[in-house]
Structure formats: structure tokens, C-alpha cells
mmCIF file of C-alpha atoms and ligand atoms in Angstrom:
data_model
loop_
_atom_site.group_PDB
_atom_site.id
_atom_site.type_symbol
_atom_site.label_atom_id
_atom_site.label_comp_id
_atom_site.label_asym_id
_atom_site.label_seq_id
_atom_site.Cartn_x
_atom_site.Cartn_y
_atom_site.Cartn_z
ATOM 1 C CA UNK C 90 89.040 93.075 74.013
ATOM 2 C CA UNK C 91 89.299 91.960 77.809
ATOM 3 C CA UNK C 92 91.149 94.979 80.112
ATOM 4 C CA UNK C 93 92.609 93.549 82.938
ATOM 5 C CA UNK C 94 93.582 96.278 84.891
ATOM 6 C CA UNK C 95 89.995 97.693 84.583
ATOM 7 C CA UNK C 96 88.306 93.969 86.040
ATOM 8 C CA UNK C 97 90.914 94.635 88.730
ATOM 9 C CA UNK C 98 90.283 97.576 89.904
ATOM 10 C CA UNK C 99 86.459 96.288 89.726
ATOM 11 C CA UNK C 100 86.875 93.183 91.645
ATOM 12 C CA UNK C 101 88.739 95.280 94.196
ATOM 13 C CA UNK C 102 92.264 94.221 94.044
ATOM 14 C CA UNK C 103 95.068 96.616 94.050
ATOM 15 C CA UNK C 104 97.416 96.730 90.822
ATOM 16 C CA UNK C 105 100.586 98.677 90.229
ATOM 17 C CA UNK C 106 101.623 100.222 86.972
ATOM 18 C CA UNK C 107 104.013 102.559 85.798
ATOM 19 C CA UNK C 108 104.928 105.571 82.961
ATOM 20 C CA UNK C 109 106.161 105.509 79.579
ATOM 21 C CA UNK C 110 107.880 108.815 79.239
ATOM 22 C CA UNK C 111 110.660 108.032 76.413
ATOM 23 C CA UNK C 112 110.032 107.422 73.012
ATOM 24 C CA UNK C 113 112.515 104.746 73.020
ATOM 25 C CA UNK C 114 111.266 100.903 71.989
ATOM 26 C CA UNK C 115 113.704 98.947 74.305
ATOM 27 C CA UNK C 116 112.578 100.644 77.036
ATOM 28 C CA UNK C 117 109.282 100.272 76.747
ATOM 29 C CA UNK C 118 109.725 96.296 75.979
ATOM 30 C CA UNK C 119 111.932 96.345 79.156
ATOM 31 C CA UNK C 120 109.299 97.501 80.899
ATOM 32 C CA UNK C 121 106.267 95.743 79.427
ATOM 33 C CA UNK C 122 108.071 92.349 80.491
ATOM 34 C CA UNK C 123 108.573 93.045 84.177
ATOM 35 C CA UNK C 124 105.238 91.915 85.185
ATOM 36 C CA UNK C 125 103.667 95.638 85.878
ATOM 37 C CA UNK C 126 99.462 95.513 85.456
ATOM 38 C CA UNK C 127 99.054 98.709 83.407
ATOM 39 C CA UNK C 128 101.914 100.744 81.804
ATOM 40 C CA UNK C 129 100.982 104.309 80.796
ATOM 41 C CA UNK C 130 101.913 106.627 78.040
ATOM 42 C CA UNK C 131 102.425 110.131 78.722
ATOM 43 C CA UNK C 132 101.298 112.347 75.994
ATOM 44 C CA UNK C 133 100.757 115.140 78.568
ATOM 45 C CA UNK C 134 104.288 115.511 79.637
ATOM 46 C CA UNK C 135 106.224 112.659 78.131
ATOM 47 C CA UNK C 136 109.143 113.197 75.586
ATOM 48 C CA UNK C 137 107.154 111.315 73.309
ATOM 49 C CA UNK C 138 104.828 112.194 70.511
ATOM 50 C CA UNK C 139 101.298 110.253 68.744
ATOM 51 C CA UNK C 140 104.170 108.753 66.048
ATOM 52 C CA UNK C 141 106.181 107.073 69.203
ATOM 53 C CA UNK C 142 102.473 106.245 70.318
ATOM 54 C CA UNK C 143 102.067 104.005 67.830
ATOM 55 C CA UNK C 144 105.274 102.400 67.096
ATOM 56 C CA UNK C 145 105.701 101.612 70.879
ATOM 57 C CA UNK C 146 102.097 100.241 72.042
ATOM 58 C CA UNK C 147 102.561 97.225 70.242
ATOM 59 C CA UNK C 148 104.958 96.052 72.423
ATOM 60 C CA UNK C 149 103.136 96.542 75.613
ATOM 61 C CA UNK C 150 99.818 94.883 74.221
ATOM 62 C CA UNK C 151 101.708 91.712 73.402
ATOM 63 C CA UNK C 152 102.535 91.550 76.614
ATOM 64 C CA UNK C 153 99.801 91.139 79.915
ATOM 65 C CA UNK C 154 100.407 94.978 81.148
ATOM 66 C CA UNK C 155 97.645 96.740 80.366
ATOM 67 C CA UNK C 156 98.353 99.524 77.744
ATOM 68 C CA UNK C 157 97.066 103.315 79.253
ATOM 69 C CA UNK C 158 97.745 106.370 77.517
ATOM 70 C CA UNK C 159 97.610 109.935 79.263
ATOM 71 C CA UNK C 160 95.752 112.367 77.039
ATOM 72 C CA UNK C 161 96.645 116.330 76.340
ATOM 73 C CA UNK C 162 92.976 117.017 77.579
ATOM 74 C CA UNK C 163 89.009 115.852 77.337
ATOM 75 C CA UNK C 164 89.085 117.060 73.835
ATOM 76 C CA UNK C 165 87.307 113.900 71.582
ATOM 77 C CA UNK C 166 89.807 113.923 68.878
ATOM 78 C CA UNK C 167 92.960 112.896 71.166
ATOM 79 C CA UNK C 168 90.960 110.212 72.891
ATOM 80 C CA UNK C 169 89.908 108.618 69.770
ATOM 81 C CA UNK C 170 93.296 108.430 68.396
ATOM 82 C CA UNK C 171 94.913 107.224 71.995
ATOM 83 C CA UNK C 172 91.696 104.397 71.585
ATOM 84 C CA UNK C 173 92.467 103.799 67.751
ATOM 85 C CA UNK C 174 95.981 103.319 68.505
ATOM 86 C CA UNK C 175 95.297 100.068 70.833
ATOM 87 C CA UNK C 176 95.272 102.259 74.212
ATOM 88 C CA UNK C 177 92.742 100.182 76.864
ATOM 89 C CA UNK C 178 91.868 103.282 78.837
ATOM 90 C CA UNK C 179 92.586 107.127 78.776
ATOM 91 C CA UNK C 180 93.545 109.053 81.634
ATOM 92 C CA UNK C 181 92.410 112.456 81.217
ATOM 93 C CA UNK C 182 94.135 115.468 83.352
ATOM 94 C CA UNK C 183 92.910 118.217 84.987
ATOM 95 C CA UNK C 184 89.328 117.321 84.943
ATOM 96 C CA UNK C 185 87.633 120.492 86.834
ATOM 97 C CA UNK C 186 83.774 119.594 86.107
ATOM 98 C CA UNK C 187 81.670 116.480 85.578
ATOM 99 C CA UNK C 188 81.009 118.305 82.041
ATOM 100 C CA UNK C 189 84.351 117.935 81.346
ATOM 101 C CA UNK C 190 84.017 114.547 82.957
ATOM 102 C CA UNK C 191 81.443 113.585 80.768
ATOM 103 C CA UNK C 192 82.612 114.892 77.705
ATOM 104 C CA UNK C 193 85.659 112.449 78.411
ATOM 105 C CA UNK C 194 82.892 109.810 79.086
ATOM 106 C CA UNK C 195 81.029 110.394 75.787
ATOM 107 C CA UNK C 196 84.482 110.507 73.678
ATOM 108 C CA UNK C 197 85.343 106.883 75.121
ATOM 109 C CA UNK C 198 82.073 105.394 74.128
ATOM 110 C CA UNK C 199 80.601 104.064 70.939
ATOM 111 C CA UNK C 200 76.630 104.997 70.422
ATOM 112 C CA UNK C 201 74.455 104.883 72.087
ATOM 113 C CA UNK C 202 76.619 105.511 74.932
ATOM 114 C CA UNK C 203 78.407 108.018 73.991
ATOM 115 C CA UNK C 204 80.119 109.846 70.482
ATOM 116 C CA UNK C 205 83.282 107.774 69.627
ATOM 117 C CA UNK C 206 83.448 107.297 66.104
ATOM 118 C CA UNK C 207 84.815 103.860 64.197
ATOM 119 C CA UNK C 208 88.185 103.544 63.424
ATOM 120 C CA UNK C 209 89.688 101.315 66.232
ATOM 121 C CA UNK C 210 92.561 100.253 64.142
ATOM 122 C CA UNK C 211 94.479 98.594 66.273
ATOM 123 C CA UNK C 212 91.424 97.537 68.280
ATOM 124 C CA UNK C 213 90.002 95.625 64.671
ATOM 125 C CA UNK C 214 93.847 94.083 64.343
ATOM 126 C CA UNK C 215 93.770 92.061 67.594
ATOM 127 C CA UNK C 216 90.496 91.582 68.193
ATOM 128 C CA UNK C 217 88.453 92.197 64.909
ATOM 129 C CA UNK C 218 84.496 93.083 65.130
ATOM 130 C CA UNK C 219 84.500 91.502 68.135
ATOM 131 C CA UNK C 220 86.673 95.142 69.639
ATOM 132 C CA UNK C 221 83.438 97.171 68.799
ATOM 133 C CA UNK C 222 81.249 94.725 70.722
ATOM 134 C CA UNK C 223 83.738 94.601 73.396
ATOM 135 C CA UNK C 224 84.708 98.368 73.652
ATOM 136 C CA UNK C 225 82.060 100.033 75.800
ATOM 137 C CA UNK C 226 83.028 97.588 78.611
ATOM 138 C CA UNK C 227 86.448 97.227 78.176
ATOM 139 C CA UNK C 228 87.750 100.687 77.893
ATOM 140 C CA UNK C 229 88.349 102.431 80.918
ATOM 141 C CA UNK C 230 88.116 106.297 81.353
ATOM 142 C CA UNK C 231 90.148 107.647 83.962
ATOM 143 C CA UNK C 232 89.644 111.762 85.642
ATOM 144 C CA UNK C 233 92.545 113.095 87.239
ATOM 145 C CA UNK C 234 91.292 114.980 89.788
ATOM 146 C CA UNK C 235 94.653 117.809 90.222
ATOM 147 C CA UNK C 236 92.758 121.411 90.484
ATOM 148 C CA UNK C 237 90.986 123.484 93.252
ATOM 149 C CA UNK C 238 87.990 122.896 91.075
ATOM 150 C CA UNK C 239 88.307 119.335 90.298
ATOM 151 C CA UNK C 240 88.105 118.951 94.216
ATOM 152 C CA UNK C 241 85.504 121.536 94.950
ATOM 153 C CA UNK C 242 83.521 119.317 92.596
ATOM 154 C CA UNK C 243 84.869 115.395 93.014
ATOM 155 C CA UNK C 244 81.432 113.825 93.922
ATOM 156 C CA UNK C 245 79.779 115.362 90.786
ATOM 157 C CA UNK C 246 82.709 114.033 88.782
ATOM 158 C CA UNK C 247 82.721 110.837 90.236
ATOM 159 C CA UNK C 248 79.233 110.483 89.828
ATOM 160 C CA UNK C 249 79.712 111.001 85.568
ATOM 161 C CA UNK C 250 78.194 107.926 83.945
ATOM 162 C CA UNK C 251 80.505 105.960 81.719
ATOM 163 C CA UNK C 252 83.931 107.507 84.025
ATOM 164 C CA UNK C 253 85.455 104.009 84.778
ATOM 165 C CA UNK C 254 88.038 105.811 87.680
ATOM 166 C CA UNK C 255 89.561 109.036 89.269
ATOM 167 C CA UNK C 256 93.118 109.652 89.497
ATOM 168 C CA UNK C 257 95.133 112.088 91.341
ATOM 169 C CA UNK C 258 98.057 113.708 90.150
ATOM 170 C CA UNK C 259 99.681 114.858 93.991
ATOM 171 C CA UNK C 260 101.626 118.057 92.442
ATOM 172 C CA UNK C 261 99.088 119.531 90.372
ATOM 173 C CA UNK C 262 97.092 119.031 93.630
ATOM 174 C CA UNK C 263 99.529 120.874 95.860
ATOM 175 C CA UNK C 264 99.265 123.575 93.455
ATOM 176 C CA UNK C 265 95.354 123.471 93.605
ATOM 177 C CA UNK C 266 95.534 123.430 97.445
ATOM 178 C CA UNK C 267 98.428 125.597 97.654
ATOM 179 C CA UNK C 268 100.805 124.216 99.614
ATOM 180 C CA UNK C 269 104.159 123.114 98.534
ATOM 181 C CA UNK C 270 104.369 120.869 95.514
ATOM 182 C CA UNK C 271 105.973 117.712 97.144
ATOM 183 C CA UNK C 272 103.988 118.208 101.041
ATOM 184 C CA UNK C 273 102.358 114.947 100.961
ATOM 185 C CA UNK C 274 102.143 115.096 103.872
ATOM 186 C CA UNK C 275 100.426 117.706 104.718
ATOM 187 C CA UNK C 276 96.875 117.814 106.300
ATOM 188 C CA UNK C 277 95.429 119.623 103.599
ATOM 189 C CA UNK C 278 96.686 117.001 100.736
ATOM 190 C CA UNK C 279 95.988 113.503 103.408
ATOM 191 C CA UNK C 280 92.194 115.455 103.451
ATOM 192 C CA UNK C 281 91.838 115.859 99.763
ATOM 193 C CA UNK C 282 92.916 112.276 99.054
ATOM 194 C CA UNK C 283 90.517 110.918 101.970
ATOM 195 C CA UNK C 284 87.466 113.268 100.089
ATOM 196 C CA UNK C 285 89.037 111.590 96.153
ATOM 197 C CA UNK C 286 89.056 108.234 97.425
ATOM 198 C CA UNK C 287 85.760 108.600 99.209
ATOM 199 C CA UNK C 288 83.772 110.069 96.314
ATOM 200 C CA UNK C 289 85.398 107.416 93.870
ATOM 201 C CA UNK C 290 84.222 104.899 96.611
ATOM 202 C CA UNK C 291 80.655 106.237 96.685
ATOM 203 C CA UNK C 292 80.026 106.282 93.146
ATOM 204 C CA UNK C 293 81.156 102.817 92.522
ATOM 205 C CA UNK C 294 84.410 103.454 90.748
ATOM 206 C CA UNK C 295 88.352 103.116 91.626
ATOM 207 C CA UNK C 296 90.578 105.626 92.384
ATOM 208 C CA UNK C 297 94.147 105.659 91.447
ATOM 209 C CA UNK C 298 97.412 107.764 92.303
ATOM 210 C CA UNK C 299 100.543 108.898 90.630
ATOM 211 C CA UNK C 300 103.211 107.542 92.917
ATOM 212 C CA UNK C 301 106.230 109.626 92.841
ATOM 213 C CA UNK C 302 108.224 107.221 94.699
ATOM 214 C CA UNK C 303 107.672 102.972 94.501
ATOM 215 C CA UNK C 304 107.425 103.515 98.442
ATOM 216 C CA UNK C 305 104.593 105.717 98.090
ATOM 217 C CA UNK C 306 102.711 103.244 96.064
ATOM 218 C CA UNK C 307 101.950 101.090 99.933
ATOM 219 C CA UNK C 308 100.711 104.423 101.623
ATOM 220 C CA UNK C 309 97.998 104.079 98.162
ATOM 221 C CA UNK C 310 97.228 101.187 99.492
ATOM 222 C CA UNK C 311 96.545 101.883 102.914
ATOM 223 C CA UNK C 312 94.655 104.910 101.827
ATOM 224 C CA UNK C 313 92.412 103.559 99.724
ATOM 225 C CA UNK C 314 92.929 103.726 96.525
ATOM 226 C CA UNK C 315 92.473 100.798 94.212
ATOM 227 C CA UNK C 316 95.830 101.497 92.098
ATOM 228 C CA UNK C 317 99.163 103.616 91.844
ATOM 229 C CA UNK C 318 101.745 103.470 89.677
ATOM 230 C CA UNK C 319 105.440 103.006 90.780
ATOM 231 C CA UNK C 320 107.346 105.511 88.180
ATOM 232 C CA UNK C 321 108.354 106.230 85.543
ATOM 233 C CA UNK C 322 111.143 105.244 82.888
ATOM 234 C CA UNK C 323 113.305 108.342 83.817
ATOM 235 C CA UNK C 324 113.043 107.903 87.406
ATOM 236 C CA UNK C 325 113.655 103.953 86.671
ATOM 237 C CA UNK C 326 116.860 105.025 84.915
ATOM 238 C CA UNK C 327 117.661 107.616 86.841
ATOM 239 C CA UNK C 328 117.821 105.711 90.225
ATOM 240 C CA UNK C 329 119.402 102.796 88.764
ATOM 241 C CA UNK C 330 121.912 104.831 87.440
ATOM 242 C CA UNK C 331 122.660 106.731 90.856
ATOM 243 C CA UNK C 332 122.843 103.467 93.134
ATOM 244 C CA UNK C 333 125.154 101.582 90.400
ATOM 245 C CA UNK C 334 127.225 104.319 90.611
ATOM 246 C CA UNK C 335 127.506 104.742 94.300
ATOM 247 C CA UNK C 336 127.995 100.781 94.712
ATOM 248 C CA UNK C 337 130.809 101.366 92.221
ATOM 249 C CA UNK C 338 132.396 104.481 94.114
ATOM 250 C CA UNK C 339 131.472 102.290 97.390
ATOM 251 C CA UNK C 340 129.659 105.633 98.603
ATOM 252 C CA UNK C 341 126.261 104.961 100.312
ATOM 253 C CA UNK C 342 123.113 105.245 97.950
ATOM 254 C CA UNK C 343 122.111 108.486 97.151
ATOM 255 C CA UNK C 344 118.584 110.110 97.574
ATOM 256 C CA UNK C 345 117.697 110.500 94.115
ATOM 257 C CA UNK C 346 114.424 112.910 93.302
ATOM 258 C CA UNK C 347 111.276 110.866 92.492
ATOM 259 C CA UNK C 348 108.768 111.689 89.946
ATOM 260 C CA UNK C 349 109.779 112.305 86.069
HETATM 261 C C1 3PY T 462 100.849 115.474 89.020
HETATM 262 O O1 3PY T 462 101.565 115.218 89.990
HETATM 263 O O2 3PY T 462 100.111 116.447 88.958
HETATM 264 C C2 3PY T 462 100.851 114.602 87.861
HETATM 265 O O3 3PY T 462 99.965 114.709 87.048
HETATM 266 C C3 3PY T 462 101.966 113.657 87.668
HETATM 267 O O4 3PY T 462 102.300 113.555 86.340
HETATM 268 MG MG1 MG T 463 99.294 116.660 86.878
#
């Protein structure tokens, strides 16, 4: 198994990816063939369940996009089964502690790296034994850093062997620093994201944001971080949607809300 997005991010080049939040099959083909480098399913907040998990990787891994899959938490059992259902790389919220960090780590690799027990079924499919040799490299295992705590201890988290990348989710953040969910902005958030990508930069890993708009996705860039993702399905349909409409009406475009 060869992850691209993961030798990417490690020979320093910037990729973009984006969110599978609807359990819908067209939508994610639609997706997987517009050239992003990683596509991620939500199974934090996405409409979609493990069942639509499986029916709908498929057709992301035939296609180059890189197939992620955001995790309920650290907990072993939903890694493994994100893993065994073809997922390249888990990206696990609100990571608070490298503990937590590690206890990702150790769920994403095989012994003796780590506690991941055999059953990559999709993983034996397209590669065969080959995966299991292949799997301690290739899968990456991604910390959102989102929380007042996750902050307070970034460096430590960073520093977690076997943690592949950080990733920052900017309104949990805003929560954690307490200013308004949305103030990008402000000095507060543009410090915390200077202190994420510096950590992730010091311990020899990528960092990676949740871009709630595509243009936010170049400000990534600038700042640092190795990757960002563009959207999501809903805000894909959503905006589309609003500007065919106002082209239609001949109204100017509307400002539609970013994000979800
Ligand atoms: C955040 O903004 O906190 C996210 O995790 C986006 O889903
Ligand atoms: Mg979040």
C-alpha cells in the first residue's frame, strides 16, 4: 500500500483535499474524480454511518485521492475498523494529551509498533500480504489539535512517536481559545496556528487545516501548513446551488456560509 498524500506531506509539498459528509455514492465518485489529493470521511460529524463507510471508500481508492477517514475519537476499535475498511490514514479529533496521542499512535500500528490487530480487509483485497508489510509506513495518523488542552500541550503531542501529522479544526479552536467561532482572524487564533505549525515543524511531521472556505486553503499555505482541505460536499453543493441560482435570477452571487 503506497499513501500518497502521506509522501507528500513528507517531501514537503502542499496538497489539497476535501470532506465526505453524505452518504450518497455519486457524490463521492464526483468527487473522487476531480483530481483532489486526499478526500476525507467524516464519521465525527458527517451524515454518514461505518455501513456508508464501506460501500463508499471503494470508489475513492480506485481513484488517485487518497482515502482519509475522521474517527469518533482515539478509541482502538474505531481506528481499526476506519483501517480495515481501506482508510490510508485516520484523523483523530480533539486530541488533548500526547497519551491520547499515542494511544491513537499505537491503534494505527501493527506490533511491534504499536497494538493494531489483523483484519485489514480491504487492505488484503488490493494489496494482499504485501498491506501488512506495507502498513506501518503507509498509514498516516493525524491529531487534531481543537482544545485549550490540546494547545497547552502541542509540542508533547507532536513529539508522539508513530503520529504521522497534526491538524487543526479552527472552530473547535475558537471555542478552546474563546473567542468567536469563525474570528480567524484574530490574534489569539493567527498565534495558536503559528505555535501548531511550529511544533508540527519541530518534531518532523506536517500540519494540516480544515479550510472552511477554498480561499482559506492559500492563507494554509502561506502559514505553514503542509495541507488543507477545500470543503466539503455540502458546502460544494450548497455554493453551487446559490451561484446557479443567482446567475439564473441575474442577481449578483451570494455570500454563502462556508464550512459543513
Ligand atoms: C473544527 O472546526 O473544529 C472542525 O473540526 C471542522 O470539522
Ligand atoms: Mg472540530
Amino acid at each position: 500500500m503506497k499513501n500518497e498524500a502521506l509522501a507528500k506531506w513528507q517531501s514537503g509539498a502542499f496538497s489539497v483535499g476535501a470532506w465526505i459528509n453524505l452518504p450518497d455514492l455519486h457524490i463521492a465518485e464526483t468527487l473522487a474524480r476531480m483530481d483532489f489529493d486526499w478526500l476525507c470521511f467524516d464519521l465525527q460529524h458527517g451524515l454518514l454511518s461505518y455501513s456508508h463507510l464501506l460501500a463508499l471508500i471503494p470508489a475513492i481508492s480506485a481513484t488517485r485521492a487518497t482515502p482519509l477517514v475522521r474517527v469518533a475519537d482515539a478509541q482502538a476499535a474505531g481506528i481499526g475498523r476506519a483501517l480495515d475498511a481501506g482508510a490510508h490514514g485516520v484523523i483523530v479529533p480533539m486530541v488533548d494529551t500526547a497519551d491520547q496521542a499515542a494511544q491513537a499512535a499505537a491503534a494505527c500500528r501493527y506490533p511491534p509498533l504499536g497494538t493494531r490487530s489483523c483484519g485489514p480487509m480491504r487492505g488484503l483485497l488490493t494489496d494482499g500480504m504485501g498491506y501488512l508489510a506495507s502498513a506501518n509506513r503507509e498509514v498516516a495518523c493525524i491529531a487534531m489539535i481543537e482544545t485549550a488542552r490540546g494547545l497547552d500541550n502541542v509540542e508533547a503531542i507532536a513529539a508522539t512517536e508513530g503520529l504521522s501529522a497534526l491538524f487543526v479544526g479552527p472552530v473547535d479552536l475558537c471555542f478552546g481559545l474563546g473567542i468567536a467561532p469563525g474570528d480567524f482572524g484574530n490574534p489569539a487564533f493567527v498565534k495558536a496556528i503559528t505555535r501548531i505549525v511550529a511544533a508540527a515543524r519541530e518534531a518532523g511531521i506536517a500540519a494540516g487545516l480544515f479550510g472552511y472556505s477554498p480561499e482559506s486553503v492559500a492563507t494554509a499555505k502561506d502559514q505553514g501548513f503542509a495541507f488543507a482541505s477545500a470543503g466539503t460536499d455540502i458546502a460544494f453543493l450548497r455554493k453551487g446551488a446559490a451561484d446557479a441560482l443567482a446567475i439564473a435570477r441575474g442577481e449578483p452571487a451570494r455570500a454563502t456560509r462556508g464550512g459543513y
